[in-house]
Coordinates of N, CA and C in Angstrom, one line a residue:
X1 N -8.0 -2.1 5.0 CA -7.3 -1.1 4.3 C -8.1 -0.5 3.2
X2 N -8.8 -1.4 2.4 CA -9.6 -1.0 1.3 C -10.8 -0.2 1.8
X3 N -11.3 -0.4 3.0 CA -12.5 0.2 3.4 C -12.2 1.2 4.6
X4 N -10.9 1.4 4.9 CA -10.6 2.3 6.0 C -9.9 3.5 5.5
X5 N -10.6 4.6 5.3 CA -10.0 5.8 4.8 C -8.8 6.4 5.5
X6 N -8.9 6.3 6.9 CA -7.8 6.8 7.7 C -6.5 6.0 7.4
X7 N -6.6 4.7 7.4 CA -5.5 3.8 7.2 C -4.9 4.0 5.8
X8 N -5.8 4.2 4.8 CA -5.3 4.4 3.4 C -4.6 5.7 3.3
X9 N -5.1 6.7 4.0 CA -4.5 8.1 4.0 C -3.1 8.0 4.6
X10 N -3.0 7.3 5.8 CA -1.7 7.2 6.5 C -0.7 6.5 5.7
X11 N -1.1 5.4 5.1 CA -0.2 4.6 4.3 C 0.2 5.3 3.0
X12 N -0.7 6.1 2.5 CA -0.4 6.9 1.3 C 0.7 7.9 1.6
X13 N 0.6 8.5 2.8 CA 1.6 9.5 3.2 C 2.9 8.9 3.3
X14 N 3.0 7.7 3.9 CA 4.2 7.0 4.1 C 4.8 6.6 2.7
X15 N 3.9 6.1 1.8 CA 4.3 5.7 0.5 C 5.0 6.9 -0.3
X16 N 4.5 8.1 -0.1 CA 5.0 9.2 -0.7 C 6.5 9.4 -0.3
X17 N 6.8 9.1 1.0 CA 8.2 9.2 1.5 C 9.0 8.1 1.0
X18 N 8.5 6.8 1.0 CA 9.2 5.6 0.7 C 9.4 5.5 -0.8
X19 N 8.4 5.9 -1.6 CA 8.5 5.8 -3.1 C 8.3 7.2 -3.7
X20 N 9.3 8.0 -3.7 CA 9.2 9.4 -4.2 C 8.6 9.5 -5.6
X21 N 8.8 8.6 -6.4 CA 8.3 8.7 -7.8 C 6.7 8.7 -7.9
X22 N 6.1 8.2 -6.8 CA 4.6 8.2 -6.9 C 4.0 9.6 -6.8
X23 N 4.9 10.5 -6.4 CA 4.4 11.9 -6.3 C 3.9 12.5 -7.6
X24 N 4.4 11.9 -8.7 CA 4.0 12.3 -10.0 C 2.6 11.7 -10.5
X25 N 2.1 10.8 -9.7 CA 0.8 10.2 -10.1 C -0.3 11.0 -9.5
X26 N -1.5 10.9 -10.1 CA -2.7 11.5 -9.5 C -3.0 10.8 -8.1
X27 N -3.5 11.5 -7.2 CA -3.8 11.0 -5.9 C -4.5 9.7 -5.9
X28 N -5.5 9.5 -6.8 CA -6.3 8.3 -6.8 C -5.4 7.1 -7.3
X29 N -4.4 7.4 -8.1 CA -3.5 6.3 -8.6 C -2.5 6.0 -7.4
X30 N -2.1 7.0 -6.7 CA -1.2 6.7 -5.5 C -2.0 5.8 -4.5
X31 N -3.2 6.1 -4.3 CA -4.0 5.3 -3.3 C -4.2 3.9 -3.9
X32 N -4.4 3.7 -5.2 CA -4.5 2.4 -5.8 C -3.2 1.6 -5.7
X33 N -2.1 2.3 -5.9 CA -0.8 1.7 -5.7 C -0.6 1.2 -4.3
X34 N -1.0 2.0 -3.3 CA -0.9 1.7 -1.9 C -1.7 0.4 -1.6
X35 N -3.0 0.4 -2.0 CA -3.8 -0.7 -1.8 C -3.3 -2.0 -2.4
X36 N -2.8 -1.9 -3.6 CA -2.1 -3.0 -4.3 C -0.9 -3.5 -3.5
X37 N -0.1 -2.5 -3.1 CA 1.1 -2.9 -2.3 C 0.8 -3.6 -1.1
X38 N -0.1 -3.1 -0.3 CA -0.5 -3.7 1.0 C -1.1 -5.1 0.7
X39 N -1.9 -5.2 -0.3 CA -2.5 -6.5 -0.6 C -1.4 -7.5 -1.0
X40 N -0.4 -7.1 -1.7 CA 0.7 -8.0 -2.1 C 1.5 -8.4 -0.9
X41 N 1.8 -7.4 0.0 CA 2.6 -7.7 1.2 C 1.8 -8.6 2.2
X42 N 0.5 -8.5 2.2 CA -0.3 -9.3 3.1 C -0.6 -10.7 2.5
X43 N -0.5 -10.9 1.2 CA -0.9 -12.1 0.5 C -0.3 -13.4 1.2
X44 N 1.0 -13.4 1.5 CA 1.5 -14.7 2.1 C 0.8 -15.1 3.4
X45 N 0.4 -14.1 4.2 CA -0.3 -14.5 5.4 C -1.7 -15.0 5.1
X46 N -2.3 -14.5 4.1 CA -3.6 -15.0 3.7 C -3.6 -16.4 3.1
X47 N -2.5 -16.7 2.4 CA -2.3 -18.0 1.8 C -1.8 -19.1 2.8
X48 N -1.4 -18.6 4.0 CA -0.9 -19.5 5.0 C 0.5 -19.9 4.9
X49 N 1.3 -19.2 4.0 CA 2.7 -19.5 3.9 C 3.4 -18.8 5.0
X50 N 4.5 -19.3 5.4 CA 5.4 -18.7 6.4 C 6.8 -19.0 6.1
X51 N 7.6 -18.1 6.6 CA 9.1 -18.3 6.4 C 9.6 -19.4 7.3
X52 N 10.5 -20.2 6.8 CA 11.1 -21.2 7.6 C 12.5 -21.0 7.8

């Protein structure tokens, strides 16, 4: 995600729909938000935690 421009662009477009308030941020800040969001959502899988 951090190194894939196409994926970042696609997720950014989705984020603009899912989080309408990010429209007021500069594009670079929206992309930073998206990268942080994806990192946070993926974190449990990197840590090896799972739902039981």
